[in-house]
Tab-separated table of C-alpha atoms in Angstrom:
chain	number	residue	atom	x	y	z
A	234	MET	CA	35.896	11.269	115.698
A	235	VAL	CA	35.307	12.880	112.075
A	236	PRO	CA	36.887	16.645	112.202
A	237	HIS	CA	33.896	18.778	112.210
A	238	LEU	CA	34.591	20.090	108.178
A	239	VAL	CA	33.556	23.583	107.097
A	240	THR	CA	34.151	22.894	103.295
A	241	ALA	CA	33.402	23.725	99.210
A	242	LEU	CA	32.293	20.106	98.271
A	243	ASN	CA	30.263	21.320	95.592
A	244	GLY	CA	30.338	21.366	91.606
A	245	PRO	CA	32.888	19.018	90.043
A	246	LEU	CA	34.162	17.891	92.968
A	247	LEU	CA	30.505	16.499	93.406
A	248	GLU	CA	30.503	14.825	90.571
A	249	LEU	CA	34.205	13.672	90.966
A	250	GLU	CA	32.619	11.937	94.136
A	251	LYS	CA	29.957	10.276	92.503
A	252	LYS	CA	31.870	8.984	89.726
A	253	ILE	CA	34.593	7.448	91.421
A	254	LEU	CA	31.857	6.388	93.972
A	255	GLY	CA	29.955	4.156	91.093
A	256	ALA	CA	33.095	2.407	90.118
A	257	THR	CA	34.781	1.408	93.587
A	258	PRO	CA	34.351	-1.941	92.277
A	259	ALA	CA	37.063	-0.998	88.795
A	260	ILE	CA	39.261	0.867	91.001
A	261	GLU	CA	39.922	-1.540	93.766
A	262	ARG	CA	40.136	-3.744	90.916
A	263	TRP	CA	42.260	-1.397	88.785
A	264	PHE	CA	44.423	-0.893	92.141
A	265	ARG	CA	45.010	-4.558	92.327
A	266	MET	CA	46.144	-5.395	88.801
A	267	GLU	CA	48.511	-2.471	89.536
A	268	TRP	CA	50.064	-3.726	92.910
A	269	GLN	CA	50.514	-6.662	90.430
A	270	GLU	CA	53.084	-4.992	87.994
A	271	HIS	CA	54.613	-2.278	91.182
A	272	THR	CA	56.366	-2.271	94.243
A	273	PRO	CA	55.079	-0.300	96.594
A	274	PRO	CA	56.897	2.500	98.893
A	275	PHE	CA	57.637	0.387	102.215
A	276	TYR	CA	56.061	3.397	103.905
A	277	CYS	CA	54.609	6.753	102.180
A	278	SER	CA	52.378	10.263	103.335
A	279	VAL	CA	50.583	12.065	100.585
A	280	ASP	CA	49.659	16.235	101.225
A	281	LEU	CA	46.531	16.224	99.412
A	282	ARG	CA	44.218	19.687	98.858
A	283	ASN	CA	40.276	19.869	98.129
A	284	ALA	CA	40.032	23.387	96.351
A	285	GLY	CA	35.579	21.875	96.027
A	286	PHE	CA	36.974	22.045	91.826
A	287	LYS	CA	39.695	19.755	92.210
A	288	LEU	CA	41.085	17.163	94.701
A	289	ALA	CA	45.082	17.130	94.190
A	290	PRO	CA	48.455	15.764	95.864
A	291	VAL	CA	50.622	18.502	96.728
A	292	ASP	CA	53.739	16.857	98.082
A	293	THR	CA	55.103	13.240	98.009
A	294	ASN	CA	56.645	12.323	101.079
A	295	LEU	CA	58.300	9.146	101.106
A	296	PHE	CA	60.101	9.393	104.416
A	297	PRO	CA	56.567	10.229	106.943
A	298	GLY	CA	57.825	11.543	109.993
A	299	GLY	CA	53.693	12.498	111.849
A	300	PHE	CA	52.593	9.058	112.712
A	301	ASN	CA	52.615	10.314	116.030
A	302	ASN	CA	49.640	12.286	114.823
A	303	LEU	CA	47.675	8.835	113.968
A	304	SER	CA	44.570	8.502	116.046
A	305	PRO	CA	44.973	5.657	117.929
A	306	GLU	CA	42.213	3.628	116.993
A	307	MET	CA	44.282	2.988	113.508
A	308	LEU	CA	46.822	1.415	115.108
A	309	PRO	CA	45.472	-1.744	114.860
A	310	LEU	CA	45.625	-0.857	110.805
A	311	ALA	CA	49.086	0.159	110.466
A	312	VAL	CA	50.125	-3.789	112.874
A	313	GLN	CA	49.179	-5.440	110.472
A	314	ALA	CA	49.905	-3.427	106.795
A	315	ALA	CA	53.313	-2.794	108.990
A	316	MET	CA	53.223	-7.186	109.139
A	317	ALA	CA	52.404	-7.418	105.005
A	318	ALA	CA	55.351	-5.255	104.820
A	319	ILE	CA	57.912	-6.463	106.381
A	320	GLU	CA	56.870	-9.958	104.725
A	321	LYS	CA	56.867	-9.366	101.330
A	322	TYR	CA	60.765	-8.859	101.951
A	323	CYS	CA	62.144	-10.442	105.129
A	324	PRO	CA	59.579	-13.252	105.231
A	325	ASP	CA	61.770	-14.411	108.631
A	326	ALA	CA	62.229	-11.194	109.740
A	327	ARG	CA	63.440	-10.451	113.068
A	328	ASN	CA	65.111	-7.882	114.297
A	329	LEU	CA	64.704	-4.373	112.594
A	330	LEU	CA	67.409	-1.456	112.774
A	331	LEU	CA	65.255	1.647	112.466
A	332	ILE	CA	67.578	5.105	111.574
A	333	PRO	CA	65.729	8.022	112.573
A	334	GLU	CA	66.820	11.857	111.756
A	335	ASN	CA	68.990	13.489	113.228
A	336	GLN	CA	67.231	15.817	114.792
A	337	PRO	CA	67.327	15.695	118.876
A	338	GLY	CA	65.779	18.454	120.392
A	339	ASN	CA	62.273	18.259	118.196
A	340	THR	CA	60.083	15.968	120.349
A	341	PHE	CA	57.088	16.527	117.794
A	342	TYR	CA	59.710	14.033	115.885
A	343	LEU	CA	60.996	11.644	118.309
A	344	GLN	CA	57.214	11.064	119.374
A	345	ASN	CA	57.241	10.005	115.813
A	346	ILE	CA	59.528	7.811	116.416
A	347	GLY	CA	58.296	6.022	119.769
A	348	ARG	CA	55.051	5.470	117.109
A	349	LEU	CA	56.875	3.948	114.686
A	350	MET	CA	59.376	1.470	117.080
A	351	GLN	CA	55.289	0.546	118.788
A	352	ILE	CA	54.286	-0.432	115.366
A	353	PHE	CA	57.015	-2.323	114.223
A	354	ARG	CA	57.099	-3.564	118.090
A	355	GLN	CA	53.816	-5.119	117.984
A	356	THR	CA	54.451	-6.864	114.715
A	357	GLY	CA	56.740	-9.471	116.831
A	358	LEU	CA	59.936	-7.586	115.430
A	359	ASN	CA	63.173	-6.824	117.773
A	360	VAL	CA	63.458	-2.972	117.408
A	361	ARG	CA	66.526	-0.509	117.715
A	362	LEU	CA	67.608	2.855	117.010
A	363	GLY	CA	70.727	3.373	114.515
A	364	THR	CA	71.980	6.830	113.850
A	365	LEU	CA	73.574	9.037	112.166
A	366	ALA	CA	74.360	11.799	113.380
A	367	PRO	CA	78.570	12.127	113.313
A	368	GLY	CA	80.314	11.857	116.534
A	369	VAL	CA	78.102	9.130	118.616
A	370	THR	CA	79.640	6.246	119.997
A	371	LYS	CA	77.581	5.699	122.402
A	372	PRO	CA	73.892	4.434	123.049
A	373	GLN	CA	72.277	8.216	124.219
A	374	HIS	CA	68.913	7.759	125.926
A	375	MET	CA	66.149	10.290	125.288
A	376	GLU	CA	62.728	10.940	126.955
A	377	LEU	CA	60.073	11.515	124.899
A	378	PRO	CA	56.674	13.674	126.131
A	379	ASP	CA	54.968	10.884	127.408
A	380	GLY	CA	57.002	8.806	129.625
A	381	THR	CA	58.890	6.955	127.302
A	382	GLN	CA	62.635	6.861	126.352
A	383	ILE	CA	63.765	5.685	122.673
A	384	THR	CA	67.951	5.140	122.026
A	385	LEU	CA	69.557	6.198	119.845
A	386	GLU	CA	72.881	3.744	118.784
A	387	PRO	CA	75.961	3.793	116.747
A	388	LEU	CA	75.429	2.419	113.289
A	389	GLU	CA	78.721	0.129	113.215
A	390	ARG	CA	79.310	-2.872	109.464
A	391	SER	CA	79.937	-6.217	110.200
A	392	ALA	CA	83.514	-7.752	109.914
A	393	ASN	CA	82.762	-8.636	106.163
A	394	GLY	CA	81.882	-5.199	105.278
A	395	ARG	CA	78.257	-6.230	103.782
A	396	ARG	CA	75.580	-5.504	106.425
A	397	VAL	CA	75.341	-2.494	108.777
A	398	GLY	CA	73.558	-3.019	112.049
A	399	LEU	CA	74.212	-1.886	116.020
A	400	LYS	CA	76.124	-3.611	118.735
A	401	ASN	CA	75.666	-6.977	119.324
A	402	PHE	CA	72.138	-6.712	117.254
A	403	ASP	CA	71.733	-7.866	113.160
A	404	PRO	CA	69.331	-6.990	111.327
A	405	CYS	CA	67.483	-8.353	108.319
A	406	THR	CA	66.290	-5.598	107.095
A	407	VAL	CA	67.090	-1.164	107.671
A	408	LEU	CA	64.277	0.971	107.333
A	409	LEU	CA	65.170	4.581	106.862
A	410	ASN	CA	62.855	7.546	108.890
A	411	ASN	CA	66.048	9.805	107.728
A	412	ASP	CA	65.328	11.140	103.910
A	413	LEU	CA	69.550	11.300	103.429
A	414	SER	CA	68.724	15.156	102.415
A	415	ILE	CA	72.404	15.687	103.157
A	416	GLY	CA	73.967	12.510	100.504
A	417	ILE	CA	74.712	8.856	101.613
A	418	PRO	CA	75.879	8.193	104.224
A	419	SER	CA	79.404	5.823	102.972
A	420	VAL	CA	77.891	3.340	106.133
A	421	LEU	CA	74.688	3.183	104.130
A	422	GLU	CA	76.615	1.738	100.304
A	423	GLY	CA	77.268	-1.398	99.252
A	424	LEU	CA	74.521	-3.428	101.277
A	425	HIS	CA	74.129	-6.881	99.163
A	426	GLU	CA	72.286	-8.968	102.720
A	427	GLN	CA	69.696	-6.385	103.832
A	428	SER	CA	66.895	-5.252	102.864
A	429	VAL	CA	67.300	-0.404	103.239
A	430	LEU	CA	63.775	0.423	102.859
A	431	PRO	CA	63.464	3.176	101.344
A	432	PRO	CA	65.556	1.940	98.974
A	433	LEU	CA	68.445	4.434	98.918
A	434	HIS	CA	67.896	6.479	95.512
A	435	ALA	CA	64.064	7.314	97.374
A	436	GLY	CA	66.311	9.856	99.706
A	437	TRP	CA	66.399	13.998	98.518
A	438	ALA	CA	70.339	13.180	97.833
A	439	MET	CA	68.935	11.873	94.457
A	440	ARG	CA	65.134	12.312	94.008
A	441	ARG	CA	63.750	14.780	92.641
A	442	LYS	CA	59.782	16.655	92.964
A	443	SER	CA	59.408	16.531	88.998
A	444	ASN	CA	59.857	12.690	88.411
A	445	HIS	CA	57.609	11.934	90.616
A	446	PHE	CA	54.639	14.830	88.807
A	447	ALA	CA	55.550	13.207	85.967
A	448	ALA	CA	55.499	9.747	86.680
A	449	TYR	CA	51.975	10.788	88.519
A	450	ASP	CA	50.598	12.009	85.101
A	451	GLU	CA	50.887	8.676	83.678
A	452	VAL	CA	49.322	7.063	86.071
A	453	VAL	CA	46.612	9.130	86.390
A	454	LYS	CA	46.027	9.756	82.741
A	455	LYS	CA	45.434	5.698	83.157
A	456	PHE	CA	43.481	6.168	85.670
A	457	SER	CA	40.677	9.137	85.030
A	458	LYS	CA	39.998	6.665	81.313
A	459	MET	CA	39.299	4.327	83.816
A	460	VAL	CA	36.890	6.530	84.986
A	461	GLU	CA	36.215	8.535	82.386
A	462	VAL	CA	36.551	12.137	84.261
A	463	ASP	CA	38.949	15.358	83.615
A	464	PRO	CA	42.162	14.282	84.696
A	465	TRP	CA	42.723	17.740	85.656
A	466	MET	CA	40.704	17.562	88.445
A	467	LEU	CA	43.114	15.089	89.953
A	468	ASN	CA	46.268	16.676	88.523
A	469	PRO	CA	48.406	19.649	88.990
A	470	LEU	CA	49.924	21.249	86.114
A	471	PHE	CA	53.224	21.277	86.853
A	472	ALA	CA	56.762	22.588	84.859
A	473	LYS	CA	61.478	22.426	86.165
A	474	VAL	CA	62.470	25.039	85.804
A	475	SER	CA	67.159	24.343	85.944
A	476	ASP	CA	69.796	26.962	86.384
A	477	ILE	CA	68.575	29.243	88.754
A	478	ASP	CA	71.017	31.234	91.312
A	479	PHE	CA	68.711	33.075	93.320
A	480	GLN	CA	71.222	34.648	95.138
A	481	GLU	CA	73.353	36.449	91.647
A	482	ASN	CA	69.244	36.451	90.434
A	483	THR	CA	70.173	34.455	87.123
A	484	GLY	CA	68.008	31.696	85.592
A	485	THR	CA	64.562	34.155	86.829
A	486	ASP	CA	63.169	35.451	82.862
A	487	ALA	CA	63.520	31.378	83.068
A	488	LEU	CA	61.464	31.063	85.844
A	489	ALA	CA	58.831	33.849	84.776
A	490	ASP	CA	58.756	32.596	81.338
A	491	SER	CA	57.378	29.010	83.449
A	492	VAL	CA	55.088	30.483	85.378
A	493	SER	CA	53.424	32.851	83.078
A	494	SER	CA	52.980	30.101	80.873
A	495	LEU	CA	51.663	27.702	83.743
A	496	LEU	CA	49.251	30.807	84.837
A	497	SER	CA	47.687	30.536	80.981
A	498	LYS	CA	46.757	26.807	81.097
A	499	ILE	CA	45.369	26.770	84.605
A	500	ARG	CA	43.578	30.526	83.327
A	501	LYS	CA	42.064	28.393	80.310
A	502	LYS	CA	40.804	25.966	83.146
A	503	TYR	CA	39.481	28.236	84.806
A	504	LYS	CA	37.420	29.000	81.878
A	505	GLU	CA	36.232	26.025	80.918
A	506	TYR	CA	34.902	24.638	84.632
A	507	GLY	CA	33.514	29.020	85.319
A	508	ILE	CA	35.967	28.809	87.943
A	509	LYS	CA	35.980	32.282	89.684
A	510	GLU	CA	38.804	32.049	92.544
A	511	GLN	CA	42.445	33.558	90.966
A	512	PRO	CA	44.618	30.874	89.724
A	513	PHE	CA	48.414	30.744	91.514
A	514	VAL	CA	51.520	28.329	91.537
A	515	PHE	CA	53.685	27.110	93.765
A	516	ILE	CA	57.547	27.921	93.180
A	517	LYS	CA	59.617	24.706	95.345
A	518	ALA	CA	62.696	23.592	95.405
A	519	ASN	CA	62.929	20.121	93.542
A	520	ALA	CA	64.518	18.570	95.694
A	521	GLY	CA	63.167	18.727	99.108
A	522	THR	CA	60.992	18.806	102.049
A	523	TYR	CA	59.673	19.774	105.626
A	524	GLY	CA	57.480	23.262	103.500
A	525	MET	CA	62.004	24.840	102.927
A	526	GLY	CA	62.095	26.783	99.640
A	527	ILE	CA	58.337	27.586	98.633
A	528	MET	CA	56.430	30.877	97.320
A	529	THR	CA	53.811	31.713	96.066
A	530	VAL	CA	52.988	33.363	93.557
A	531	LYS	CA	50.309	35.194	91.153
A	532	ASP	CA	51.828	36.923	88.001
A	533	ALA	CA	55.163	36.077	86.592
A	534	SER	CA	55.664	39.250	87.053
A	535	GLU	CA	56.077	38.838	90.855
A	536	ILE	CA	59.443	36.736	89.712
A	537	LYS	CA	61.473	39.592	88.678
A	538	ASP	CA	60.992	41.916	91.356
A	539	LEU	CA	61.812	39.215	94.124
A	540	ASN	CA	62.861	40.846	97.266
A	541	ARG	CA	66.601	40.429	99.369
A	542	LYS	CA	63.924	38.291	101.993
A	543	GLN	CA	62.350	36.800	99.268
A	544	ARG	CA	65.368	35.581	97.694
A	545	THR	CA	66.759	34.476	100.629
A	546	GLY	CA	64.544	32.150	101.246
A	547	MET	CA	64.096	30.478	97.970
A	548	LEU	CA	67.894	29.926	98.775
A	549	ALA	CA	68.509	26.750	100.798
A	550	GLY	CA	66.195	24.303	102.174
A	551	LYS	CA	66.765	21.728	104.204
A	552	GLU	CA	70.358	21.113	105.727
A	553	GLY	CA	71.108	24.694	104.094
A	554	LEU	CA	71.245	22.773	100.314
A	555	GLU	CA	71.512	25.227	98.191
A	556	VAL	CA	68.143	25.630	95.102
A	557	SER	CA	69.401	25.712	91.976
A	558	GLU	CA	65.739	23.761	90.480
A	559	VAL	CA	62.734	24.490	91.602
A	560	ILE	CA	59.397	22.535	90.120
A	561	VAL	CA	56.570	25.273	89.338
A	562	GLN	CA	53.279	23.281	90.403
A	563	GLU	CA	49.801	24.247	89.509
A	564	GLY	CA	48.485	26.218	92.986
A	565	VAL	CA	45.879	24.741	94.076
A	566	HIS	CA	43.413	26.356	96.907
A	567	SER	CA	42.876	24.226	99.876
A	568	PHE	CA	39.183	25.081	100.507
A	569	GLU	CA	38.657	22.506	103.902
A	570	ARG	CA	38.190	24.592	107.364
A	571	ILE	CA	38.255	23.070	110.160
A	572	ASN	CA	36.294	26.512	113.332
A	573	GLN	CA	37.656	28.016	110.267
A	574	ALA	CA	41.542	27.544	109.426
A	575	VAL	CA	41.939	26.377	106.485
A	576	ALA	CA	42.931	22.708	106.679
A	577	GLU	CA	44.657	19.717	104.277
A	578	PRO	CA	44.376	16.280	104.354
A	579	VAL	CA	47.551	13.882	104.800
A	580	VAL	CA	47.306	10.952	103.957
A	581	TYR	CA	49.355	7.827	105.427
A	582	MET	CA	49.933	4.627	104.139
A	583	ILE	CA	51.606	1.724	105.053
A	584	ASP	CA	52.701	-0.054	101.998
A	585	ARG	CA	49.365	-0.326	99.656
A	586	TYR	CA	47.124	0.496	102.516
A	587	VAL	CA	46.034	3.551	103.888
A	588	VAL	CA	46.707	3.742	106.899
A	589	GLY	CA	45.060	6.881	108.703
A	590	GLY	CA	45.769	10.491	107.989
A	591	PHE	CA	45.272	13.800	109.624
A	592	TYR	CA	44.541	16.949	109.416
A	593	ARG	CA	48.054	19.852	108.297
A	594	VAL	CA	45.691	23.246	110.028
A	595	HIS	CA	47.221	26.692	109.882
A	596	ALA	CA	45.200	29.528	111.668
A	597	ASP	CA	47.432	32.280	110.246
A	598	ARG	CA	47.772	31.385	106.859
A	599	GLY	CA	45.422	31.915	103.484
A	600	VAL	CA	43.799	29.143	101.522
A	601	ASN	CA	46.508	29.220	98.640
A	602	GLU	CA	49.804	29.492	100.685
A	603	ASN	CA	51.891	26.187	102.176
A	604	LEU	CA	50.588	25.055	105.162
A	605	ASN	CA	53.348	23.210	105.905
A	606	ALA	CA	54.735	25.922	107.817
A	607	PRO	CA	55.886	27.320	112.203
A	608	GLY	CA	52.843	27.393	114.160
A	609	ALA	CA	50.634	24.552	111.634
A	610	HIS	CA	48.458	21.754	114.004
A	611	PHE	CA	47.570	19.041	113.849
A	612	VAL	CA	44.018	16.878	113.431
A	613	PRO	CA	44.003	13.323	113.420
A	614	LEU	CA	41.746	12.624	110.798
A	615	ALA	CA	39.346	9.102	111.618
A	616	PHE	CA	39.237	7.662	108.092
A	617	ALA	CA	35.847	6.750	109.712
A	618	GLN	CA	34.680	3.223	110.122
A	619	GLN	CA	37.237	2.388	107.896
A	620	HIS	CA	38.073	4.376	104.751
A	621	ALA	CA	37.642	1.186	102.376
A	622	LEU	CA	33.696	1.232	102.934
A	623	PRO	CA	32.017	4.629	101.504
A	624	ASP	CA	28.678	4.493	102.312
A	625	MET	CA	27.042	4.114	98.857
A	626	HIS	CA	23.493	5.726	99.998
A	627	ALA	CA	24.967	8.984	100.834
A	628	LYS	CA	23.780	11.257	98.298
A	629	PRO	CA	27.694	13.012	97.313
A	630	GLY	CA	29.171	15.708	99.636
A	631	THR	CA	27.282	14.492	102.401
A	632	ALA	CA	29.184	12.071	104.260
A	633	ALA	CA	32.394	12.492	105.735
A	634	PRO	CA	33.597	8.327	104.789
A	635	ASN	CA	33.200	9.273	100.602
A	636	ARG	CA	34.957	12.097	100.763
A	637	PHE	CA	37.843	9.501	102.811
A	638	TYR	CA	37.185	7.196	100.510
A	639	MET	CA	38.048	10.284	98.448
A	640	TYR	CA	41.544	11.086	99.258
A	641	GLY	CA	42.360	7.628	100.112
A	642	VAL	CA	41.567	6.440	96.228
A	643	VAL	CA	44.239	9.993	95.281
A	644	ALA	CA	46.901	8.863	98.265
A	645	ARG	CA	47.083	6.047	96.084
A	646	LEU	CA	47.172	7.241	92.954
A	647	ALA	CA	50.560	8.919	94.477
A	648	LEU	CA	51.228	6.394	95.919
A	649	LEU	CA	51.559	4.203	92.877
A	650	ALA	CA	53.434	6.977	90.944
A	651	ALA	CA	56.241	6.898	93.838
A	652	SER	CA	56.398	3.036	92.951
A	653	VAL	CA	56.940	3.883	88.894
A	654	GLU	CA	58.971	7.015	89.889
A	655	MET	CA	61.560	4.435	92.258
A	656	GLU	CA	61.661	1.173	89.444
A	657	LYS	CA	62.314	4.700	86.496
A	658	THR	CA	65.065	6.420	89.160
A	659	ASP	CA	66.165	3.140	90.279
A	660	PRO	CA	70.071	3.487	89.262
A	661	ASN	CA	70.874	-0.153	89.597
A	662	PRO	CA	67.278	-1.656	88.328
A	663	GLU	CA	67.065	-5.220	87.977
A	664	VAL	CA	67.132	-7.422	85.064
A	665	TYR	CA	64.221	-9.577	84.471
């Protein structure tokens, strides 16, 4: 099933598709070489935006929470990739402990956990759920909409203090599907005998979007040189601004300057390519997720004139964490549409393999707005007949598999950037 797309795959992006398809053997070899140098994150999802003249990642999530939105046809791919990922960390793995977000009322999220458990059980593992929620002292059973049930259990440290597990359950690997926004819990610190995946410094307690996009900048420059394209076509420009207090309205002058500088760089690129659209930027909390703490701005003057509602919207991110540092990111229009509603592709990966994706669709949002907001719905993206097999004979812009292959390439660039980012920000780097 390929969603019916109304899209502006034209101009420079057609040229880009042509170059990427022409360089497929070189691209796949380049990725293989890079994965010899870097370890991919355990799993990852990447939000892409397709503007017709530019295709770029705008967010990279290391604790993806939408596996339930993948089409069932993609499950075998996910199971294979999960097997490859687990073997790296624990070849003799038998037990896997999965730690989800504390969202007992969010049935969409719980369906994601159900799907993850299904994937890992099909790899031959015993999978159980441990919760970080305070006050849970006995197993809690939860019904899912499909009639299945999941059970959350309290975590226990081993007698020697070096392992974590559940009652009568000693896992080889601990898999986090919790982004640790509120900090690293003590029950997960100092585990010397188990792999914790992703590593604790991948959580938002320590991770920063600006570090990720700085790493992406490096990766995309190398890639663009190889395929001979302007890196800007794959890369959103960005800047980091610290010491902001939206409540007291301090630090906003520096933010306005940053917005003004970035917008003038974007205008220059638009002029170079004859693009008639109006440039804009997203201002996002530098640590955070769930589409919170995000604002669209088209002119620096808007920063000086923030009303109370806008300031309040930027005060806090997930779990009520105060926002004092932001990333100003070039806005990429989303000219993909499904049934006239604006859509953006989200690509899912386990280890270094693309395992599927979906379109995030929002009928009430415009081409220059954040779609990760209440009211969004999801349409599975069939990475038709395997994302890795583009149709080399199709005319540029006419074949869905080619479009999906291109999505897969850009998503893997973001995955590689996440790997470089994790190495650079590791508080305990291994000495080789």
